[in-house]
Amino acid sequence: MTGCYVRCVTPFTRELLSWFSANRRTLPWREARTPYRVWVSEAMLQQTQVATVIPYFTRWLTRFPTLEALAAAPLADVLKAWEGLGYYRRARLLHEGAKRVAAQHGGVLPTRYDELVKLPGVGPYTAAAVASLSFGEPVLAVDGNVKRVAARLFCLPGEVKVRDANARLTPYLPETEAGAFNEALMELGATVCTPRSPRCEVCPVSPHCGAYRAGQVARFPEPKMRKRVPRLHRFALVCKKDGALWLRERSQSEMLGGLWGFVLSETEPVGVKLEPVRHAYTHLKITATPVVVGAPPEVGAWVKVSELDALPLSRLDYKILEQVREMAVDKLA
Ligand code: ADE
């Protein structure tokens, strides 16, 4: 595809937008659109599928209907509402960002990209999504879907950088419909120009697609070099008494900060070992062997099993909990 360097509405843009208006999915964050709803949905949608996000988004808006409500909520409630979505840093930063907007902007989100991007947790993607979808600012929001679409449209070699996708697509960004253009590209990537088996036969822009025209769609995007992630082994100290477990609230500075969980130890404690559990994060893989120990470790608190539901726990800790329950070491509840 070749660019239109004076910003005009190109046939590519027109065809993409008209496809989007006929094919856009009905999604909760597309209804009653407010900047706050856009912000929350975009924070949730990073690295997470639409189908997973929908129930979280709906619950979130019931629990924290406004930015002020979010800013006023305790962090533990925020993490609890996020529980299961993973990447908890996003939830902590969303909370930080809401507090900042409440304190410094009178509870009203700034309207411009340059201001939005200064907020905690708002990176270039989220700032561009909020600025374009809520306020119509003509800035491109480049996520993983958009990078893949750009790689195919322009036959981009190697790993596609946000900068490259931006440079190639910006000439097609319509001055007055930037939000729809961004969402149309994301939608195309999510539903047609998918990672495997893209549906080029129904693609509205295949005549403009370099990879399609060259019969090379399978070649793009070119595979990334996979980074090897470190593997950790830890022992999860399981200590129980009268229907309570010994757990610890992780500090903000550590991984899974603000979440509760079993105390993890690098050294093997004395006790009864249960089946190890495994969990993969983007940057590391962890294997935790639960060990039922006789006395509680130094830091932590007794938490009644009946009260566990109220606390935010990570997936790893739920897996450990499952082992503890399955092994019926004792009646926990
Ligand atoms: N992925 C990221 N943002 C999205 C949006 N607004 N709609 C659908 N999928 C998305």
JSON list of C-alpha atoms in Angstrom, two decimals, residues 119-306:
[
{"chain": "A", "resi": 119, "resn": "LEU", "atom": "CA", "xyz": [-1.05, 10.00, 34.25]},
{"chain": "A", "resi": 120, "resn": "PRO", "atom": "CA", "xyz": [0.11, 6.91, 36.15]},
{"chain": "A", "resi": 121, "resn": "GLY", "atom": "CA", "xyz": [-0.54, 3.80, 34.10]},
{"chain": "A", "resi": 122, "resn": "VAL", "atom": "CA", "xyz": [-1.48, 5.67, 30.95]},
{"chain": "A", "resi": 123, "resn": "GLY", "atom": "CA", "xyz": [1.06, 4.79, 28.27]},
{"chain": "A", "resi": 124, "resn": "PRO", "atom": "CA", "xyz": [1.07, 5.97, 24.65]},
{"chain": "A", "resi": 125, "resn": "TYR", "atom": "CA", "xyz": [-1.48, 3.33, 23.62]},
{"chain": "A", "resi": 126, "resn": "THR", "atom": "CA", "xyz": [-4.05, 4.09, 26.33]},
{"chain": "A", "resi": 127, "resn": "ALA", "atom": "CA", "xyz": [-3.56, 7.86, 25.97]},
{"chain": "A", "resi": 128, "resn": "ALA", "atom": "CA", "xyz": [-4.14, 7.61, 22.22]},
{"chain": "A", "resi": 129, "resn": "ALA", "atom": "CA", "xyz": [-7.16, 5.34, 22.66]},
{"chain": "A", "resi": 130, "resn": "VAL", "atom": "CA", "xyz": [-8.80, 7.65, 25.22]},
{"chain": "A", "resi": 131, "resn": "ALA", "atom": "CA", "xyz": [-7.90, 10.84, 23.31]},
{"chain": "A", "resi": 132, "resn": "SER", "atom": "CA", "xyz": [-9.23, 9.52, 20.00]},
{"chain": "A", "resi": 133, "resn": "LEU", "atom": "CA", "xyz": [-12.24, 7.47, 21.15]},
{"chain": "A", "resi": 134, "resn": "SER", "atom": "CA", "xyz": [-13.49, 9.99, 23.71]},
{"chain": "A", "resi": 135, "resn": "PHE", "atom": "CA", "xyz": [-12.32, 13.31, 22.37]},
{"chain": "A", "resi": 136, "resn": "GLY", "atom": "CA", "xyz": [-11.70, 12.70, 18.66]},
{"chain": "A", "resi": 137, "resn": "GLU", "atom": "CA", "xyz": [-8.04, 13.71, 18.76]},
{"chain": "A", "resi": 138, "resn": "PRO", "atom": "CA", "xyz": [-6.33, 12.45, 15.60]},
{"chain": "A", "resi": 139, "resn": "VAL", "atom": "CA", "xyz": [-3.72, 10.17, 17.16]},
{"chain": "A", "resi": 140, "resn": "LEU", "atom": "CA", "xyz": [-3.14, 6.54, 16.28]},
{"chain": "A", "resi": 141, "resn": "ALA", "atom": "CA", "xyz": [-3.53, 3.88, 19.00]},
{"chain": "A", "resi": 142, "resn": "VAL", "atom": "CA", "xyz": [-1.19, 1.02, 18.18]},
{"chain": "A", "resi": 143, "resn": "ASP", "atom": "CA", "xyz": [-1.76, -2.25, 20.00]},
{"chain": "A", "resi": 144, "resn": "GLY", "atom": "CA", "xyz": [-0.71, -5.78, 19.08]},
{"chain": "A", "resi": 145, "resn": "ASN", "atom": "CA", "xyz": [-3.62, -6.19, 16.65]},
{"chain": "A", "resi": 146, "resn": "VAL", "atom": "CA", "xyz": [-2.76, -2.98, 14.85]},
{"chain": "A", "resi": 147, "resn": "LYS", "atom": "CA", "xyz": [0.92, -3.95, 14.59]},
{"chain": "A", "resi": 148, "resn": "ARG", "atom": "CA", "xyz": [-0.06, -7.23, 12.95]},
{"chain": "A", "resi": 149, "resn": "VAL", "atom": "CA", "xyz": [-2.40, -5.48, 10.50]},
{"chain": "A", "resi": 150, "resn": "ALA", "atom": "CA", "xyz": [0.37, -2.99, 9.64]},
{"chain": "A", "resi": 151, "resn": "ALA", "atom": "CA", "xyz": [2.91, -5.80, 9.18]},
{"chain": "A", "resi": 152, "resn": "ARG", "atom": "CA", "xyz": [0.65, -7.40, 6.55]},
{"chain": "A", "resi": 153, "resn": "LEU", "atom": "CA", "xyz": [-0.55, -4.23, 4.83]},
{"chain": "A", "resi": 154, "resn": "PHE", "atom": "CA", "xyz": [2.98, -2.94, 4.36]},
{"chain": "A", "resi": 155, "resn": "CYS", "atom": "CA", "xyz": [4.98, -6.21, 4.37]},
{"chain": "A", "resi": 156, "resn": "LEU", "atom": "CA", "xyz": [7.02, -4.94, 7.33]},
{"chain": "A", "resi": 157, "resn": "PRO", "atom": "CA", "xyz": [10.05, -7.13, 8.01]},
{"chain": "A", "resi": 158, "resn": "GLY", "atom": "CA", "xyz": [11.25, -8.18, 11.47]},
{"chain": "A", "resi": 159, "resn": "GLU", "atom": "CA", "xyz": [9.54, -7.29, 14.71]},
{"chain": "A", "resi": 160, "resn": "VAL", "atom": "CA", "xyz": [7.08, -4.45, 14.11]},
{"chain": "A", "resi": 161, "resn": "LYS", "atom": "CA", "xyz": [7.67, -1.48, 16.37]},
{"chain": "A", "resi": 162, "resn": "VAL", "atom": "CA", "xyz": [4.92, 0.96, 17.41]},
{"chain": "A", "resi": 163, "resn": "ARG", "atom": "CA", "xyz": [6.97, 3.66, 15.69]},
{"chain": "A", "resi": 164, "resn": "ASP", "atom": "CA", "xyz": [6.91, 1.80, 12.34]},
{"chain": "A", "resi": 165, "resn": "ALA", "atom": "CA", "xyz": [3.18, 1.07, 12.48]},
{"chain": "A", "resi": 166, "resn": "ASN", "atom": "CA", "xyz": [2.56, 4.70, 13.42]},
{"chain": "A", "resi": 167, "resn": "ALA", "atom": "CA", "xyz": [4.63, 6.07, 10.57]},
{"chain": "A", "resi": 168, "resn": "ARG", "atom": "CA", "xyz": [2.96, 3.83, 8.01]},
{"chain": "A", "resi": 169, "resn": "LEU", "atom": "CA", "xyz": [-0.64, 4.21, 9.16]},
{"chain": "A", "resi": 170, "resn": "THR", "atom": "CA", "xyz": [-0.78, 7.87, 10.20]},
{"chain": "A", "resi": 171, "resn": "PRO", "atom": "CA", "xyz": [-1.17, 9.09, 6.59]},
{"chain": "A", "resi": 172, "resn": "TYR", "atom": "CA", "xyz": [-4.49, 7.17, 6.51]},
{"chain": "A", "resi": 173, "resn": "LEU", "atom": "CA", "xyz": [-5.81, 8.49, 9.83]},
{"chain": "A", "resi": 174, "resn": "PRO", "atom": "CA", "xyz": [-8.86, 10.65, 9.08]},
{"chain": "A", "resi": 175, "resn": "GLU", "atom": "CA", "xyz": [-8.78, 14.02, 10.80]},
{"chain": "A", "resi": 176, "resn": "THR", "atom": "CA", "xyz": [-12.38, 13.82, 12.01]},
{"chain": "A", "resi": 177, "resn": "GLU", "atom": "CA", "xyz": [-12.93, 10.11, 12.66]},
{"chain": "A", "resi": 178, "resn": "ALA", "atom": "CA", "xyz": [-9.77, 9.05, 14.42]},
{"chain": "A", "resi": 179, "resn": "GLY", "atom": "CA", "xyz": [-11.61, 7.08, 17.12]},
{"chain": "A", "resi": 180, "resn": "ALA", "atom": "CA", "xyz": [-13.56, 5.00, 14.61]},
{"chain": "A", "resi": 181, "resn": "PHE", "atom": "CA", "xyz": [-10.40, 4.46, 12.54]},
{"chain": "A", "resi": 182, "resn": "ASN", "atom": "CA", "xyz": [-8.47, 3.18, 15.56]},
{"chain": "A", "resi": 183, "resn": "GLU", "atom": "CA", "xyz": [-11.28, 0.91, 16.64]},
{"chain": "A", "resi": 184, "resn": "ALA", "atom": "CA", "xyz": [-11.78, -0.31, 13.08]},
{"chain": "A", "resi": 185, "resn": "LEU", "atom": "CA", "xyz": [-8.12, -1.36, 12.86]},
{"chain": "A", "resi": 186, "resn": "MET", "atom": "CA", "xyz": [-8.33, -3.12, 16.25]},
{"chain": "A", "resi": 187, "resn": "GLU", "atom": "CA", "xyz": [-11.55, -4.81, 15.17]},
{"chain": "A", "resi": 188, "resn": "LEU", "atom": "CA", "xyz": [-10.04, -5.90, 11.87]},
{"chain": "A", "resi": 189, "resn": "GLY", "atom": "CA", "xyz": [-7.07, -7.39, 13.73]},
{"chain": "A", "resi": 190, "resn": "ALA", "atom": "CA", "xyz": [-9.29, -9.13, 16.27]},
{"chain": "A", "resi": 191, "resn": "THR", "atom": "CA", "xyz": [-11.89, -10.58, 13.91]},
{"chain": "A", "resi": 192, "resn": "VAL", "atom": "CA", "xyz": [-10.46, -10.79, 10.36]},
{"chain": "A", "resi": 193, "resn": "CYS", "atom": "CA", "xyz": [-6.70, -10.21, 10.25]},
{"chain": "A", "resi": 194, "resn": "THR", "atom": "CA", "xyz": [-6.15, -12.73, 13.03]},
{"chain": "A", "resi": 195, "resn": "PRO", "atom": "CA", "xyz": [-2.75, -14.16, 13.98]},
{"chain": "A", "resi": 196, "resn": "ARG", "atom": "CA", "xyz": [-3.47, -17.60, 12.52]},
{"chain": "A", "resi": 197, "resn": "SER", "atom": "CA", "xyz": [-5.75, -18.28, 9.54]},
{"chain": "A", "resi": 198, "resn": "PRO", "atom": "CA", "xyz": [-6.61, -14.67, 8.68]},
{"chain": "A", "resi": 199, "resn": "ARG", "atom": "CA", "xyz": [-9.88, -14.40, 6.75]},
{"chain": "A", "resi": 200, "resn": "CYS", "atom": "CA", "xyz": [-8.58, -12.47, 3.75]},
{"chain": "A", "resi": 201, "resn": "GLU", "atom": "CA", "xyz": [-11.62, -13.53, 1.70]},
{"chain": "A", "resi": 202, "resn": "VAL", "atom": "CA", "xyz": [-13.82, -11.24, 3.81]},
{"chain": "A", "resi": 203, "resn": "CYS", "atom": "CA", "xyz": [-11.25, -8.52, 4.47]},
{"chain": "A", "resi": 204, "resn": "PRO", "atom": "CA", "xyz": [-12.51, -5.08, 3.40]},
{"chain": "A", "resi": 205, "resn": "VAL", "atom": "CA", "xyz": [-8.99, -3.83, 2.65]},
{"chain": "A", "resi": 206, "resn": "SER", "atom": "CA", "xyz": [-7.36, -6.86, 1.01]},
{"chain": "A", "resi": 207, "resn": "PRO", "atom": "CA", "xyz": [-6.99, -4.98, -2.32]},
{"chain": "A", "resi": 208, "resn": "HIS", "atom": "CA", "xyz": [-4.70, -2.55, -0.42]},
{"chain": "A", "resi": 209, "resn": "CYS", "atom": "CA", "xyz": [-2.77, -5.24, 1.42]},
{"chain": "A", "resi": 210, "resn": "GLY", "atom": "CA", "xyz": [0.82, -5.75, 0.31]},
{"chain": "A", "resi": 211, "resn": "ALA", "atom": "CA", "xyz": [1.11, -9.23, 1.81]},
{"chain": "A", "resi": 212, "resn": "TYR", "atom": "CA", "xyz": [-2.20, -10.36, 0.27]},
{"chain": "A", "resi": 213, "resn": "ARG", "atom": "CA", "xyz": [-1.35, -9.03, -3.15]},
{"chain": "A", "resi": 214, "resn": "ALA", "atom": "CA", "xyz": [2.00, -10.78, -3.04]},
{"chain": "A", "resi": 215, "resn": "GLY", "atom": "CA", "xyz": [0.43, -14.04, -1.81]},
{"chain": "A", "resi": 216, "resn": "GLN", "atom": "CA", "xyz": [2.62, -13.74, 1.28]},
{"chain": "A", "resi": 217, "resn": "VAL", "atom": "CA", "xyz": [0.12, -13.31, 4.12]},
{"chain": "A", "resi": 218, "resn": "ALA", "atom": "CA", "xyz": [1.52, -16.29, 6.04]},
{"chain": "A", "resi": 219, "resn": "ARG", "atom": "CA", "xyz": [4.95, -14.61, 6.08]},
{"chain": "A", "resi": 220, "resn": "PHE", "atom": "CA", "xyz": [3.81, -11.56, 8.06]},
{"chain": "A", "resi": 221, "resn": "PRO", "atom": "CA", "xyz": [4.30, -10.60, 10.80]},
{"chain": "A", "resi": 222, "resn": "GLU", "atom": "CA", "xyz": [7.68, -12.32, 10.88]},
{"chain": "A", "resi": 223, "resn": "PRO", "atom": "CA", "xyz": [8.14, -14.47, 14.00]},
{"chain": "A", "resi": 224, "resn": "LYS", "atom": "CA", "xyz": [9.63, -12.76, 17.06]},
{"chain": "A", "resi": 225, "resn": "MET", "atom": "CA", "xyz": [12.74, -14.06, 18.71]},
{"chain": "A", "resi": 226, "resn": "ARG", "atom": "CA", "xyz": [11.36, -15.77, 21.79]},
{"chain": "A", "resi": 227, "resn": "LYS", "atom": "CA", "xyz": [13.03, -14.56, 24.96]},
{"chain": "A", "resi": 228, "resn": "ARG", "atom": "CA", "xyz": [13.86, -17.25, 27.44]},
{"chain": "A", "resi": 229, "resn": "VAL", "atom": "CA", "xyz": [12.13, -16.44, 30.69]},
{"chain": "A", "resi": 230, "resn": "PRO", "atom": "CA", "xyz": [13.68, -17.35, 34.04]},
{"chain": "A", "resi": 231, "resn": "ARG", "atom": "CA", "xyz": [12.21, -20.29, 35.92]},
{"chain": "A", "resi": 232, "resn": "LEU", "atom": "CA", "xyz": [11.87, -19.98, 39.67]},
{"chain": "A", "resi": 233, "resn": "HIS", "atom": "CA", "xyz": [11.28, -22.66, 42.22]},
{"chain": "A", "resi": 234, "resn": "ARG", "atom": "CA", "xyz": [9.76, -21.72, 45.55]},
{"chain": "A", "resi": 235, "resn": "PHE", "atom": "CA", "xyz": [8.21, -23.45, 48.53]},
{"chain": "A", "resi": 236, "resn": "ALA", "atom": "CA", "xyz": [4.79, -22.19, 49.57]},
{"chain": "A", "resi": 237, "resn": "LEU", "atom": "CA", "xyz": [4.43, -22.39, 53.33]},
{"chain": "A", "resi": 238, "resn": "VAL", "atom": "CA", "xyz": [1.01, -23.77, 54.23]},
{"chain": "A", "resi": 239, "resn": "CYS", "atom": "CA", "xyz": [0.12, -23.34, 57.87]},
{"chain": "A", "resi": 240, "resn": "LYS", "atom": "CA", "xyz": [-3.38, -23.83, 59.17]},
{"chain": "A", "resi": 241, "resn": "LYS", "atom": "CA", "xyz": [-5.22, -23.60, 62.45]},
{"chain": "A", "resi": 242, "resn": "ASP", "atom": "CA", "xyz": [-8.92, -23.74, 63.31]},
{"chain": "A", "resi": 243, "resn": "GLY", "atom": "CA", "xyz": [-10.19, -23.15, 59.78]},
{"chain": "A", "resi": 244, "resn": "ALA", "atom": "CA", "xyz": [-7.66, -20.37, 59.17]},
{"chain": "A", "resi": 245, "resn": "LEU", "atom": "CA", "xyz": [-4.58, -20.16, 56.94]},
{"chain": "A", "resi": 246, "resn": "TRP", "atom": "CA", "xyz": [-1.44, -18.14, 57.46]},
{"chain": "A", "resi": 247, "resn": "LEU", "atom": "CA", "xyz": [-1.16, -15.66, 54.58]},
{"chain": "A", "resi": 248, "resn": "ARG", "atom": "CA", "xyz": [0.75, -12.50, 53.85]},
{"chain": "A", "resi": 249, "resn": "GLU", "atom": "CA", "xyz": [-0.19, -9.28, 52.11]},
{"chain": "A", "resi": 250, "resn": "ARG", "atom": "CA", "xyz": [2.55, -8.63, 49.56]},
{"chain": "A", "resi": 251, "resn": "SER", "atom": "CA", "xyz": [4.12, -5.21, 49.72]},
{"chain": "A", "resi": 252, "resn": "GLN", "atom": "CA", "xyz": [3.65, -2.75, 46.85]},
{"chain": "A", "resi": 253, "resn": "SER", "atom": "CA", "xyz": [7.26, -3.04, 45.76]},
{"chain": "A", "resi": 254, "resn": "GLU", "atom": "CA", "xyz": [7.21, -6.79, 45.14]},
{"chain": "A", "resi": 255, "resn": "MET", "atom": "CA", "xyz": [5.66, -8.83, 42.41]},
{"chain": "A", "resi": 256, "resn": "LEU", "atom": "CA", "xyz": [1.87, -9.23, 42.87]},
{"chain": "A", "resi": 257, "resn": "GLY", "atom": "CA", "xyz": [2.08, -6.29, 45.30]},
{"chain": "A", "resi": 258, "resn": "GLY", "atom": "CA", "xyz": [-1.10, -5.66, 47.27]},
{"chain": "A", "resi": 259, "resn": "LEU", "atom": "CA", "xyz": [-2.34, -9.20, 46.75]},
{"chain": "A", "resi": 260, "resn": "TRP", "atom": "CA", "xyz": [-2.54, -11.72, 49.55]},
{"chain": "A", "resi": 261, "resn": "GLY", "atom": "CA", "xyz": [-0.92, -15.12, 49.28]},
{"chain": "A", "resi": 262, "resn": "PHE", "atom": "CA", "xyz": [1.05, -17.92, 50.86]},
{"chain": "A", "resi": 263, "resn": "VAL", "atom": "CA", "xyz": [4.50, -17.07, 52.15]},
{"chain": "A", "resi": 264, "resn": "LEU", "atom": "CA", "xyz": [7.04, -18.22, 49.56]},
{"chain": "A", "resi": 265, "resn": "SER", "atom": "CA", "xyz": [10.45, -19.46, 50.58]},
{"chain": "A", "resi": 266, "resn": "GLU", "atom": "CA", "xyz": [13.58, -20.20, 48.58]},
{"chain": "A", "resi": 267, "resn": "THR", "atom": "CA", "xyz": [14.72, -22.78, 51.09]},
{"chain": "A", "resi": 268, "resn": "GLU", "atom": "CA", "xyz": [12.98, -26.05, 51.70]},
{"chain": "A", "resi": 269, "resn": "PRO", "atom": "CA", "xyz": [11.12, -26.11, 55.02]},
{"chain": "A", "resi": 270, "resn": "VAL", "atom": "CA", "xyz": [10.42, -29.19, 57.12]},
{"chain": "A", "resi": 271, "resn": "GLY", "atom": "CA", "xyz": [6.91, -30.45, 56.52]},
{"chain": "A", "resi": 272, "resn": "VAL", "atom": "CA", "xyz": [4.57, -32.46, 54.33]},
{"chain": "A", "resi": 273, "resn": "LYS", "atom": "CA", "xyz": [5.03, -31.70, 50.65]},
{"chain": "A", "resi": 274, "resn": "LEU", "atom": "CA", "xyz": [2.04, -31.43, 48.33]},
{"chain": "A", "resi": 275, "resn": "GLU", "atom": "CA", "xyz": [1.93, -31.56, 44.51]},
{"chain": "A", "resi": 276, "resn": "PRO", "atom": "CA", "xyz": [3.84, -28.64, 42.99]},
{"chain": "A", "resi": 277, "resn": "VAL", "atom": "CA", "xyz": [1.83, -26.03, 41.11]},
{"chain": "A", "resi": 278, "resn": "ARG", "atom": "CA", "xyz": [3.05, -24.10, 38.11]},
{"chain": "A", "resi": 279, "resn": "HIS", "atom": "CA", "xyz": [2.22, -20.67, 36.83]},
{"chain": "A", "resi": 280, "resn": "ALA", "atom": "CA", "xyz": [3.59, -18.74, 33.86]},
{"chain": "A", "resi": 281, "resn": "TYR", "atom": "CA", "xyz": [3.85, -14.97, 33.86]},
{"chain": "A", "resi": 282, "resn": "THR", "atom": "CA", "xyz": [5.13, -13.03, 30.84]},
{"chain": "A", "resi": 283, "resn": "HIS", "atom": "CA", "xyz": [8.53, -12.50, 32.41]},
{"chain": "A", "resi": 284, "resn": "LEU", "atom": "CA", "xyz": [8.98, -15.65, 34.48]},
{"chain": "A", "resi": 285, "resn": "LYS", "atom": "CA", "xyz": [7.73, -19.14, 35.14]},
{"chain": "A", "resi": 286, "resn": "ILE", "atom": "CA", "xyz": [7.28, -20.28, 38.69]},
{"chain": "A", "resi": 287, "resn": "THR", "atom": "CA", "xyz": [6.90, -23.69, 40.26]},
{"chain": "A", "resi": 288, "resn": "ALA", "atom": "CA", "xyz": [5.71, -23.60, 43.85]},
{"chain": "A", "resi": 289, "resn": "THR", "atom": "CA", "xyz": [5.73, -26.67, 46.03]},
{"chain": "A", "resi": 290, "resn": "PRO", "atom": "CA", "xyz": [3.25, -26.27, 48.87]},
{"chain": "A", "resi": 291, "resn": "VAL", "atom": "CA", "xyz": [4.63, -27.60, 52.16]},
{"chain": "A", "resi": 292, "resn": "VAL", "atom": "CA", "xyz": [2.42, -27.98, 55.22]},
{"chain": "A", "resi": 293, "resn": "VAL", "atom": "CA", "xyz": [4.49, -26.62, 58.09]},
{"chain": "A", "resi": 294, "resn": "GLY", "atom": "CA", "xyz": [3.90, -26.81, 61.83]},
{"chain": "A", "resi": 295, "resn": "ALA", "atom": "CA", "xyz": [4.41, -23.17, 62.82]},
{"chain": "A", "resi": 296, "resn": "PRO", "atom": "CA", "xyz": [3.59, -19.96, 60.97]},
{"chain": "A", "resi": 297, "resn": "PRO", "atom": "CA", "xyz": [6.46, -18.04, 59.38]},
{"chain": "A", "resi": 298, "resn": "GLU", "atom": "CA", "xyz": [7.35, -14.64, 60.80]},
{"chain": "A", "resi": 299, "resn": "VAL", "atom": "CA", "xyz": [5.41, -12.28, 58.59]},
{"chain": "A", "resi": 300, "resn": "GLY", "atom": "CA", "xyz": [1.72, -12.70, 57.92]},
{"chain": "A", "resi": 301, "resn": "ALA", "atom": "CA", "xyz": [-1.66, -13.13, 59.54]},
{"chain": "A", "resi": 302, "resn": "TRP", "atom": "CA", "xyz": [-4.31, -15.76, 60.15]},
{"chain": "A", "resi": 303, "resn": "VAL", "atom": "CA", "xyz": [-7.07, -15.51, 57.60]},
{"chain": "A", "resi": 304, "resn": "LYS", "atom": "CA", "xyz": [-10.26, -17.51, 58.09]},
{"chain": "A", "resi": 305, "resn": "VAL", "atom": "CA", "xyz": [-10.93, -19.68, 55.05]},
{"chain": "A", "resi": 306, "resn": "SER", "atom": "CA", "xyz": [-14.51, -18.41, 55.13]}
]
